[in-house]
Short mmCIF file of N, CA and C in Angstrom, two decimals:
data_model
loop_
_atom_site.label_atom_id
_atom_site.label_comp_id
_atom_site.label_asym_id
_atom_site.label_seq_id
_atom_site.Cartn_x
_atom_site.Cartn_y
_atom_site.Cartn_z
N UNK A 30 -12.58 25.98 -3.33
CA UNK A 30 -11.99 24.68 -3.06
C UNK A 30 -10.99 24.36 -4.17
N UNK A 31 -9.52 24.19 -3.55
CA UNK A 31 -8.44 23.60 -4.72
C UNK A 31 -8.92 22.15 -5.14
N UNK A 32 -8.41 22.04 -6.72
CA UNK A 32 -8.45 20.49 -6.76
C UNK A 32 -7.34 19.62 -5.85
N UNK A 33 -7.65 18.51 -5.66
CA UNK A 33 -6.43 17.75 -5.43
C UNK A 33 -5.64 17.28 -6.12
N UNK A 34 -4.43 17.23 -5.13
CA UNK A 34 -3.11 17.25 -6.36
C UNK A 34 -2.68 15.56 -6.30
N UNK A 35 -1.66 15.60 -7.43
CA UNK A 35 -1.49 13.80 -7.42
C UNK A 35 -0.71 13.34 -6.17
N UNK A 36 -0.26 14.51 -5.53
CA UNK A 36 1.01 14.36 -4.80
C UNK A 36 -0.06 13.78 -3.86
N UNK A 37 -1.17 14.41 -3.13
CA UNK A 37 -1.83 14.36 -2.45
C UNK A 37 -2.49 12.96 -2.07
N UNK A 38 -2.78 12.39 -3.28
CA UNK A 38 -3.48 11.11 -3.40
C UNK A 38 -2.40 9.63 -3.20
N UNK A 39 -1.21 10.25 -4.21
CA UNK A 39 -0.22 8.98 -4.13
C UNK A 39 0.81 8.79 -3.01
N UNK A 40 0.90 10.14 -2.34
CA UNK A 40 1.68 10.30 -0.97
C UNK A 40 1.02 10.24 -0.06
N UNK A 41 0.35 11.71 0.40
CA UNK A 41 -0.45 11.71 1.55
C UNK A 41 -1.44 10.16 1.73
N UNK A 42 -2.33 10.04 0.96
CA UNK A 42 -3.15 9.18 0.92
C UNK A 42 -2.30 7.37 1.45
N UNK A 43 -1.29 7.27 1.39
CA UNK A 43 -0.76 6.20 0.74
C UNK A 43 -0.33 6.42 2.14
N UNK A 44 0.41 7.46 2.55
CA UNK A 44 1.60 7.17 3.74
C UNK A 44 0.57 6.33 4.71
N UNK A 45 -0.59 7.59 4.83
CA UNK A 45 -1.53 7.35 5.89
C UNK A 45 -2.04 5.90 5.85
N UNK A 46 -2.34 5.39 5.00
CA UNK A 46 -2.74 3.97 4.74
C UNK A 46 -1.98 2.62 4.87
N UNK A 47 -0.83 2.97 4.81
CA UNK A 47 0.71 2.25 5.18
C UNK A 47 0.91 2.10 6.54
N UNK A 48 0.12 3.28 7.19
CA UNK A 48 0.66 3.50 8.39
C UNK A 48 -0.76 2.50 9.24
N UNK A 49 -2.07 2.76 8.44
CA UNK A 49 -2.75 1.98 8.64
C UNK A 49 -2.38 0.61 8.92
N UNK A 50 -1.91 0.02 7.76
CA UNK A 50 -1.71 -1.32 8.08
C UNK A 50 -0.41 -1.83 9.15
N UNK A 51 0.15 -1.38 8.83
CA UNK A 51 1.15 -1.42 10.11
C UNK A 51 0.50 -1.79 11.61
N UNK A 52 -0.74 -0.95 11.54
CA UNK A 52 -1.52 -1.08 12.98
C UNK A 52 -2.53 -2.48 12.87
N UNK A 53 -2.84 -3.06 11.81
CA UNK A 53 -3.44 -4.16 11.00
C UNK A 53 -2.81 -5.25 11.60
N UNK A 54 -1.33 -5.28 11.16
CA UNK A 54 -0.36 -6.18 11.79
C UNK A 54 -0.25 -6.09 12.89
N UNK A 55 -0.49 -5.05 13.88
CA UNK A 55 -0.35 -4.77 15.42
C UNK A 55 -1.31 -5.51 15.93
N UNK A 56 -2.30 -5.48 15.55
CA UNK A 56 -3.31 -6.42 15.92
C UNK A 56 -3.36 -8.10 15.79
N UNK A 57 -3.03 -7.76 14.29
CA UNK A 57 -2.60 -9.28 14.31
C UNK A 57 -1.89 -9.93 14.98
N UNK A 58 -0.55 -9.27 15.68
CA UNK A 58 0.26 -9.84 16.56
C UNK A 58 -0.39 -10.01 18.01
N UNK A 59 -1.13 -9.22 18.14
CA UNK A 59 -1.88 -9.54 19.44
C UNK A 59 -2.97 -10.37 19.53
N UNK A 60 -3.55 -10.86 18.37
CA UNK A 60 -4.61 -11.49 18.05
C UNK A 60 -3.56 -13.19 18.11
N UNK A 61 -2.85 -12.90 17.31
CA UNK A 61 -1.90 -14.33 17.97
C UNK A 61 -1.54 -14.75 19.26
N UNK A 62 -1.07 -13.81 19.19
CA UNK A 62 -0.20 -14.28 21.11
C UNK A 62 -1.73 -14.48 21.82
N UNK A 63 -2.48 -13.58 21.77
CA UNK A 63 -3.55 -14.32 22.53
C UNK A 63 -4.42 -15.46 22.48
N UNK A 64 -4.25 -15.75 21.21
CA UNK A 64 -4.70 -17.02 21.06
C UNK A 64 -3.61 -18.16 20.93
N UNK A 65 -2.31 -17.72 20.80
CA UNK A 65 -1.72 -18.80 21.07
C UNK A 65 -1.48 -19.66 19.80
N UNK A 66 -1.09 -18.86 18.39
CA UNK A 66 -1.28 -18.80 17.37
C UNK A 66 0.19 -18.72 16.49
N UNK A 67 1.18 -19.32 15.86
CA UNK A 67 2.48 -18.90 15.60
C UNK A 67 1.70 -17.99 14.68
N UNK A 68 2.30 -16.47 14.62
CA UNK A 68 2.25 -15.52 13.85
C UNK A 68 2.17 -16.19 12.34
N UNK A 69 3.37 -16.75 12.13
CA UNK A 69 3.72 -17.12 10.47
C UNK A 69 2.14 -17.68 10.11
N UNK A 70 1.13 -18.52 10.48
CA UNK A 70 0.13 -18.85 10.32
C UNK A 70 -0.89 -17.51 9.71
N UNK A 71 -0.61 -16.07 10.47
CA UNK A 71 -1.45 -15.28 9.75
C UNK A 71 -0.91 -14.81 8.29
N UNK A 72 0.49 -14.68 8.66
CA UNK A 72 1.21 -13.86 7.67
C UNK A 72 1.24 -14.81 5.93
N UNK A 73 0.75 -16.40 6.48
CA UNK A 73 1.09 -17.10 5.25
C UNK A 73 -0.74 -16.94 4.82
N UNK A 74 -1.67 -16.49 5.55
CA UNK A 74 -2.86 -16.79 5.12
C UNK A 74 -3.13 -16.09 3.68
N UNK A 75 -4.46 -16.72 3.00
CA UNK A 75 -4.73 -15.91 1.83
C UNK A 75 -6.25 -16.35 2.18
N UNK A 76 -7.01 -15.52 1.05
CA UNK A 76 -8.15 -15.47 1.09
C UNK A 76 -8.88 -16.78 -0.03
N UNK A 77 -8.37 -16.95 -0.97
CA UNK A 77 -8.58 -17.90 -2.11
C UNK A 77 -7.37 -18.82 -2.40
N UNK A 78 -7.57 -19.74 -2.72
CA UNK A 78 -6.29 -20.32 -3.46
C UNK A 78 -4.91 -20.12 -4.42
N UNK A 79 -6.09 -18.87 -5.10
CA UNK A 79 -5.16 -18.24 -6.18
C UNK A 79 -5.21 -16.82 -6.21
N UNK A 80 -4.79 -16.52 -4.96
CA UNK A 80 -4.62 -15.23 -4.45
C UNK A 80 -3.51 -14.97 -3.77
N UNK A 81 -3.06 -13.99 -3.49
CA UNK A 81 -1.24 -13.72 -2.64
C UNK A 81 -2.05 -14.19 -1.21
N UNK A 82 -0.90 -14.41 -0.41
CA UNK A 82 -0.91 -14.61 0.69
C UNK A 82 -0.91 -13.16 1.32
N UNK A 83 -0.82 -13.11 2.93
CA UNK A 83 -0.61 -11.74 2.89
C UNK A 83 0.77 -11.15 3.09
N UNK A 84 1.71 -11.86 3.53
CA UNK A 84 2.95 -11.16 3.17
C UNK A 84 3.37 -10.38 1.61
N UNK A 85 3.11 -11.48 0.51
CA UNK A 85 2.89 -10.82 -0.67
C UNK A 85 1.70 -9.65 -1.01
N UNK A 86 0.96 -9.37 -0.45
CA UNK A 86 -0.65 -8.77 -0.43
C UNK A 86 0.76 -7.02 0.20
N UNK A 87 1.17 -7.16 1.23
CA UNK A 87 1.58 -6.07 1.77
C UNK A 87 3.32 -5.74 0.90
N UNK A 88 3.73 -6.96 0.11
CA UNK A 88 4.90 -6.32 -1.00
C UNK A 88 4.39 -5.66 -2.00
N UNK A 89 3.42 -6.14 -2.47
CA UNK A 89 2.50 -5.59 -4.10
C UNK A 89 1.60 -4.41 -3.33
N UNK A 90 1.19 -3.81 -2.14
CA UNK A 90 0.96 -2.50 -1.60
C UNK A 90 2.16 -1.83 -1.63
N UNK A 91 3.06 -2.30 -1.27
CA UNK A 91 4.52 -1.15 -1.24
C UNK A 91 4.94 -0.79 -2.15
N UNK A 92 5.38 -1.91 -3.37
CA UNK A 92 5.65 -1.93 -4.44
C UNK A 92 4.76 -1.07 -5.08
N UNK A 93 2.99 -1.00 -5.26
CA UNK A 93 2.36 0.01 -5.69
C UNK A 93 2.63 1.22 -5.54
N UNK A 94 2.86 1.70 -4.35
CA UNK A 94 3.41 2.76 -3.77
C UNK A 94 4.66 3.35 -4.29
N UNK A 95 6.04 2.61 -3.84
CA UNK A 95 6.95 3.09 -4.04
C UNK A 95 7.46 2.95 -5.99
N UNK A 96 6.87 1.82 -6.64
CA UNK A 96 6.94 2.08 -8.38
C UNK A 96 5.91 3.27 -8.63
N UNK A 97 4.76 3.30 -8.05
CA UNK A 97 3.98 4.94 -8.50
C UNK A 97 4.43 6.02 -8.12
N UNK A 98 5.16 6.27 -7.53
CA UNK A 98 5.70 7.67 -7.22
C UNK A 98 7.05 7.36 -8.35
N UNK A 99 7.71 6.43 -8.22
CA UNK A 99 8.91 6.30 -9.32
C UNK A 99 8.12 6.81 -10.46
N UNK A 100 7.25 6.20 -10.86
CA UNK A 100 6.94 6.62 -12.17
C UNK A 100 6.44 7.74 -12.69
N UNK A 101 5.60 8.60 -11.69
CA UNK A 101 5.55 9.65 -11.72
C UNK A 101 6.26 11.02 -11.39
N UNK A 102 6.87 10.47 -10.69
CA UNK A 102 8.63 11.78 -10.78
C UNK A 102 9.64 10.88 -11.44
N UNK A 103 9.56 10.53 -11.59
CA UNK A 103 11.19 10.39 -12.65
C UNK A 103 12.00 9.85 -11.45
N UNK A 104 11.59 10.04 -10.56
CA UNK A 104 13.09 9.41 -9.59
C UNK A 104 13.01 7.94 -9.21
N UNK A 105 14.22 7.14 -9.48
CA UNK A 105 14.61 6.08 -8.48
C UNK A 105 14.94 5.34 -7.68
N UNK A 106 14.44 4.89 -6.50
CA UNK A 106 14.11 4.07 -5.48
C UNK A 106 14.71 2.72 -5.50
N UNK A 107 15.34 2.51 -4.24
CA UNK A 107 15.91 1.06 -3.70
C UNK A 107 15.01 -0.25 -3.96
N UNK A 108 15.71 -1.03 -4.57
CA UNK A 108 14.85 -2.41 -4.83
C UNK A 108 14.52 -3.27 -4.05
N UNK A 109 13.25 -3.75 -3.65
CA UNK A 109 12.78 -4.59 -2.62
C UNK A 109 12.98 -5.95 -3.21
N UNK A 110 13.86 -6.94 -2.08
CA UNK A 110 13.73 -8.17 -2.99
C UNK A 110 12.48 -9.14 -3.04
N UNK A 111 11.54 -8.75 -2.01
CA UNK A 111 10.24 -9.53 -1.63
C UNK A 111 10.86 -11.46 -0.87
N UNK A 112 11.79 -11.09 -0.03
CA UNK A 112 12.19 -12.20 0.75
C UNK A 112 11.75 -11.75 2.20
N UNK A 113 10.85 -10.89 2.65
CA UNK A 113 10.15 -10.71 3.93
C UNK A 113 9.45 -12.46 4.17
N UNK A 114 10.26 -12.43 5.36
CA UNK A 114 9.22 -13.56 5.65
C UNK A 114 8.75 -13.96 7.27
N UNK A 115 8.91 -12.92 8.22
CA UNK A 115 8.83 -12.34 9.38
C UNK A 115 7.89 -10.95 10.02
N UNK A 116 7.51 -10.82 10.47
CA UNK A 116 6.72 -9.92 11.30
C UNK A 116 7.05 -8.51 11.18
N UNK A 117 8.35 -8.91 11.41
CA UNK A 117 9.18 -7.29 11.72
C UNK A 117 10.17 -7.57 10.32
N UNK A 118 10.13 -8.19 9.43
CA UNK A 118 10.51 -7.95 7.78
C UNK A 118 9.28 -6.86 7.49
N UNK A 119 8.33 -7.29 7.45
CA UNK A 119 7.39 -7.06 6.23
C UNK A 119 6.92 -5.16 7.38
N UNK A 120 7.28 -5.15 8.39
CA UNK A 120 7.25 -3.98 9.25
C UNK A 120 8.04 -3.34 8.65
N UNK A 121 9.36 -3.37 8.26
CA UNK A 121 10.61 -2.84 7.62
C UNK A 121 10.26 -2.49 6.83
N UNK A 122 9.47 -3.49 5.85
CA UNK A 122 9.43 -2.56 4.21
C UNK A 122 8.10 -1.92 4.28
N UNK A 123 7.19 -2.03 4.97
CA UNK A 123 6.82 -0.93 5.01
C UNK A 123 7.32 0.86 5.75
N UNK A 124 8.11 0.35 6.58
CA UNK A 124 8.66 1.80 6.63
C UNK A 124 9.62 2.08 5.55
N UNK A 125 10.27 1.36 5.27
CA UNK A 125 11.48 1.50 4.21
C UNK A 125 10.36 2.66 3.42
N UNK A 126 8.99 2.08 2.88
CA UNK A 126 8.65 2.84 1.52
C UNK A 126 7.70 3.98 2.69
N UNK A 127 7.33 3.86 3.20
CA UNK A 127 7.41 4.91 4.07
C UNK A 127 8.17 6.45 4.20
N UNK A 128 9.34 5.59 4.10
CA UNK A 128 10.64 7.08 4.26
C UNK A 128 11.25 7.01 2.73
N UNK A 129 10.60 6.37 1.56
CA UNK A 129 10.66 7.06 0.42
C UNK A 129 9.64 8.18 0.44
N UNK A 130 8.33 7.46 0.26
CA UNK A 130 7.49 8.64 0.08
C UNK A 130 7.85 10.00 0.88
N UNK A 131 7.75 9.68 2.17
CA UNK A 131 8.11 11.25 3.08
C UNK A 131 9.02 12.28 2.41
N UNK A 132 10.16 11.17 1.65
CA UNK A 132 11.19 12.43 0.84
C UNK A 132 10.90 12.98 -0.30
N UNK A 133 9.34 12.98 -0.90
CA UNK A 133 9.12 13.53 -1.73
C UNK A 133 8.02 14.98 -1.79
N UNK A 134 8.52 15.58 -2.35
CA UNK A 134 7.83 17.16 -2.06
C UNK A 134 6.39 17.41 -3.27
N UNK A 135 5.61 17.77 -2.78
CA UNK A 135 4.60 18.58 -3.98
C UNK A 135 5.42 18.64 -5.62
N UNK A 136 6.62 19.43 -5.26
CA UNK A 136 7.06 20.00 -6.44
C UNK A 136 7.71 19.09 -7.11
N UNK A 137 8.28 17.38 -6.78
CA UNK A 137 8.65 16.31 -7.35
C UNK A 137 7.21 15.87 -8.63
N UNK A 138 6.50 16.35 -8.39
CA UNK A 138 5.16 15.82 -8.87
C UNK A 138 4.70 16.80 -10.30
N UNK A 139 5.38 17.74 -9.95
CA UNK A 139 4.36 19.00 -11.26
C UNK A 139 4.51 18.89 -12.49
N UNK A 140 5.31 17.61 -13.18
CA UNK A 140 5.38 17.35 -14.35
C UNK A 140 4.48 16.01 -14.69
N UNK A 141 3.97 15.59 -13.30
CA UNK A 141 3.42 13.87 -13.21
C UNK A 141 2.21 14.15 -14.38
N UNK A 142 0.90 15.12 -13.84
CA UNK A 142 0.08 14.70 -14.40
C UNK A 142 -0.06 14.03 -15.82
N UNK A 143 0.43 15.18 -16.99
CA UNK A 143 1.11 14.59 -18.52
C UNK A 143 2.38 13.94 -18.81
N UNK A 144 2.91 12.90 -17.98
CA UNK A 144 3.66 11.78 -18.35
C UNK A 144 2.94 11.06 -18.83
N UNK A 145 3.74 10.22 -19.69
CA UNK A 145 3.60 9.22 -20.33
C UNK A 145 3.82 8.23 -19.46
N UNK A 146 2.75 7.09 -19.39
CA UNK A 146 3.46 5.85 -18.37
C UNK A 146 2.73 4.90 -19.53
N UNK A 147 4.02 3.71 -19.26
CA UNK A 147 3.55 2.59 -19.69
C UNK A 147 3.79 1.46 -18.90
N UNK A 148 3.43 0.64 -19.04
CA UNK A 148 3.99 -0.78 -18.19
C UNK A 148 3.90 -2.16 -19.76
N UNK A 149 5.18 -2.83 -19.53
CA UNK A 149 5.37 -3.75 -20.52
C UNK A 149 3.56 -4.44 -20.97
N UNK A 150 3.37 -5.19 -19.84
CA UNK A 150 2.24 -6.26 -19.81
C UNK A 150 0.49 -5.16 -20.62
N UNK A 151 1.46 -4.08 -21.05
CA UNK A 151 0.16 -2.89 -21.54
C UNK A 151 0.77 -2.94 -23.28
N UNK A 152 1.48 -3.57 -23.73
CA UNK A 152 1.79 -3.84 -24.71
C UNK A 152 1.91 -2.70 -25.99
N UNK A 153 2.55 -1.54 -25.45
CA UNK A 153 2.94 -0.15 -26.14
C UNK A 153 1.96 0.68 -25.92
N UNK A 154 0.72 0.36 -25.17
CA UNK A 154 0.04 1.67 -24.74
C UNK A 154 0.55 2.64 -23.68
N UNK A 155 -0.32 3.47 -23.52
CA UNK A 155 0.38 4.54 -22.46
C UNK A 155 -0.81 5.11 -21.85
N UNK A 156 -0.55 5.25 -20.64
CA UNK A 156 -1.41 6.03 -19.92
C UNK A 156 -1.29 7.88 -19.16
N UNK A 157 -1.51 8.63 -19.34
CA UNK A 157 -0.85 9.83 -19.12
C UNK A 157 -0.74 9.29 -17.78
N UNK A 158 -0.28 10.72 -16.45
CA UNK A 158 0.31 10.34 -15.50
C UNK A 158 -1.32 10.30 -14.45
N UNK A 159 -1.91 11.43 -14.91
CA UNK A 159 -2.76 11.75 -13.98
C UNK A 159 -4.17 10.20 -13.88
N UNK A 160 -3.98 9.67 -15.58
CA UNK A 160 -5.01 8.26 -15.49
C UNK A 160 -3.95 7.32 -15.06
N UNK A 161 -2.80 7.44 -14.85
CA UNK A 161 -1.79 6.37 -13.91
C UNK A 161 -2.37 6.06 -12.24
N UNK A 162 -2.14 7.42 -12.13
CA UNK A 162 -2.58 7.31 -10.50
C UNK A 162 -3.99 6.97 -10.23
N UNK A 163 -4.98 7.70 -11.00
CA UNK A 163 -6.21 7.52 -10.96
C UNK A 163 -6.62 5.84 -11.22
N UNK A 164 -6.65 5.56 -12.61
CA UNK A 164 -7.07 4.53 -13.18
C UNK A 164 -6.60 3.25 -12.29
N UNK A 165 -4.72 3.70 -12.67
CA UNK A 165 -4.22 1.95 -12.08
C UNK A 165 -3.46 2.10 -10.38
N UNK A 166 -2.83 2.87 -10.27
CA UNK A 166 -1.74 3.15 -9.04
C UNK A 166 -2.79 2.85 -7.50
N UNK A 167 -3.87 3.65 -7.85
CA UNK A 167 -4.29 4.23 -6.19
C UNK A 167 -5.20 2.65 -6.41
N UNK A 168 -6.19 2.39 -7.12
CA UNK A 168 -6.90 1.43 -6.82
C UNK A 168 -6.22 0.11 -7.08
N UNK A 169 -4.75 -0.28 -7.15
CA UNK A 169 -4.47 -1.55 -7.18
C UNK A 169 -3.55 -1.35 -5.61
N UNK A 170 -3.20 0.02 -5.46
CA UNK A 170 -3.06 0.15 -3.93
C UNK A 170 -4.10 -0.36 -2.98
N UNK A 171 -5.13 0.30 -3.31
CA UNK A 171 -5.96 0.12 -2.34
C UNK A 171 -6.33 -1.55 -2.23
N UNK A 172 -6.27 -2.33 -3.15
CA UNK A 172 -6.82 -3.42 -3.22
C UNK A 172 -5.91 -4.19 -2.73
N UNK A 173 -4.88 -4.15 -2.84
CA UNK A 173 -4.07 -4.71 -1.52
C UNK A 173 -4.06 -4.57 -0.15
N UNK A 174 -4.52 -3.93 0.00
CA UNK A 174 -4.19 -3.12 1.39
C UNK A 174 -6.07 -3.88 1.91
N UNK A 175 -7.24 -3.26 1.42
CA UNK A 175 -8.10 -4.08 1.52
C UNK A 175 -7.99 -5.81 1.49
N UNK A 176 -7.50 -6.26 0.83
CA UNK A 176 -6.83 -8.01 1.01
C UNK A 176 -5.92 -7.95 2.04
N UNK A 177 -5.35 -7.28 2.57
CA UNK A 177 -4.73 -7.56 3.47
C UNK A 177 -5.00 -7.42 4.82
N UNK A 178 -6.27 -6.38 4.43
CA UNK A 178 -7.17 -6.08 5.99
C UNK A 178 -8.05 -7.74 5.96
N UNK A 179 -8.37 -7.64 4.67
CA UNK A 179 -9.57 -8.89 4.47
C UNK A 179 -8.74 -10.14 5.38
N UNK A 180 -7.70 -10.40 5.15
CA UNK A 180 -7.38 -12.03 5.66
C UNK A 180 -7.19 -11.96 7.03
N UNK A 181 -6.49 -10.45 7.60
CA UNK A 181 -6.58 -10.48 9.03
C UNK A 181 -8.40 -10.94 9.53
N UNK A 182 -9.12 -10.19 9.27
CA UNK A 182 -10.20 -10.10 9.45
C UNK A 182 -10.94 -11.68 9.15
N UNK A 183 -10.82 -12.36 8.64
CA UNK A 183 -11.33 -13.50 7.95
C UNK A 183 -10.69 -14.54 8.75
N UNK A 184 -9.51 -14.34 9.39
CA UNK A 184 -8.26 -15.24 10.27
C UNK A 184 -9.08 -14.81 11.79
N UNK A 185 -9.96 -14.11 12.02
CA UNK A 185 -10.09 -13.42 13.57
C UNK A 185 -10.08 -12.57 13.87
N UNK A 186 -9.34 -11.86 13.41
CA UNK A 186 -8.64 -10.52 14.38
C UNK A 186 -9.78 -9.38 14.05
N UNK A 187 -9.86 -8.46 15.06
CA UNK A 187 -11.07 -8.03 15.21
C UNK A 187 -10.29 -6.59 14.86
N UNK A 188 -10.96 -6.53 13.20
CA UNK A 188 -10.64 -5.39 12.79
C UNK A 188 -12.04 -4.85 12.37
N UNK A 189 -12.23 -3.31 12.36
CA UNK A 189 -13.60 -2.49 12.26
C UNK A 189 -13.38 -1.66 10.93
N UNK A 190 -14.29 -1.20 10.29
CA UNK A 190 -14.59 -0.26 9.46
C UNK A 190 -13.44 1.34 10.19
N UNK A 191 -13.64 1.50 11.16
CA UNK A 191 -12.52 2.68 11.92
C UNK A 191 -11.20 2.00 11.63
N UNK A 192 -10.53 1.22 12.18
CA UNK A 192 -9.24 0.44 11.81
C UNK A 192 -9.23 0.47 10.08
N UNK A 193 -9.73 0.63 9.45
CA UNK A 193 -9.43 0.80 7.75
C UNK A 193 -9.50 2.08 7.54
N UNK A 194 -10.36 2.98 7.70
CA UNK A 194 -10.59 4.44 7.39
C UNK A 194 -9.54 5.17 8.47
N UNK A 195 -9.68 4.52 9.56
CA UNK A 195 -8.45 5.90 10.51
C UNK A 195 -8.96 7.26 10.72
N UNK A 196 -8.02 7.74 11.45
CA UNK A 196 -8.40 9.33 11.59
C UNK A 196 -8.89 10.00 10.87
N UNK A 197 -9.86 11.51 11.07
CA UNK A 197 -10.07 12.15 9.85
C UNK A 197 -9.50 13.24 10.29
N UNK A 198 -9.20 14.15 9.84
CA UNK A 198 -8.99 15.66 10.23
C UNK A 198 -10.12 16.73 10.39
N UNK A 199 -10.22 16.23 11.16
CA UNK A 199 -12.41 16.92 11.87
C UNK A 199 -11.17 18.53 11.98
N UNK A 200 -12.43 19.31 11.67
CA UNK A 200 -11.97 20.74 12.29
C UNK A 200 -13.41 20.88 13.34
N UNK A 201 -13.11 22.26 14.05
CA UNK A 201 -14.56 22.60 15.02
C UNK A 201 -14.10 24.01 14.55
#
């Protein structure tokens, strides 16, 4: 058994989960219209007071996404201004970072693990690349993306444990 690679976790993992929510929002839109619900009502919901709403919940997933792969290849990516404020906005930027990730190969990655990353608000520390993805990238991904399943789910919409996990790649 190979280990897994970062590419694996911050791409593969990520597209698939992007693509997840996308179907999150599919629901949600149908969970409106059938109830008769202006959309903007889900999209402004949050879970706490002092928590993102979920339009912001699904910029700070993309943004996770598309700044962690920046930071771990060296390459740079188109700036999101976070003015989604529509159905089929916040659909956009998720494909937008969508068809970043897709353009990145295994071999964009083979210098990631021993980078140096820092982020200002870390105040001159550094994290190599491989405790980037691990430590901060994948689980502040995921925790968006979970808040963002959470408020659909908490608003109505009848989302399942399958609707978060998705397909697996069963062999026979």
């Amino acid at each position: 058994m190979s280990d897994i690679s970062i590419y694996e976790i911050t791409v593969t993992q990520v597209i698939k989960n992007l693509e997840h929510l996308k179907r999150f929002l599919d629901k949600g839109k149908s969970f409106a219209e059938s109830k008769k619900i202006d959309i903007d009502v889900l999209l402004n919901s949050r879970l706490a007071p002092d928590q993102y709403n979920l339009i912001r919940q699904i910029q700070s997933a993309c943004d996770t996404a598309k700044l962690g792969a920046a930071r771990l290849t060296g390459k740079h990516f188109q700036t999101h201004e976070d003015k989604e404020k529509t159905l089929s906005e916040v659909i956009d930027r998720i494909d937008s970072v969508i068809g970043i990730l897709k353009g990145l190969k295994p071999e964009d990655y083979k210098e990631a693990s021993d980078k140096k990353i820092s982020l200002p608000r870390w105040e001159g520390k550094f994290l190599t690349g491989k405790e980037y993805a691990l430590h901060h990238m994948i689980p502040n991904f995921f925790f968006h993306i979970v808040t963002a399943y959470d408020i659909l789910r908490h608003n109505g919409v009848e989302l399942g444990k399958k609707d978060y996990l998705g397909d697996f790649p069963f062999r026979s």
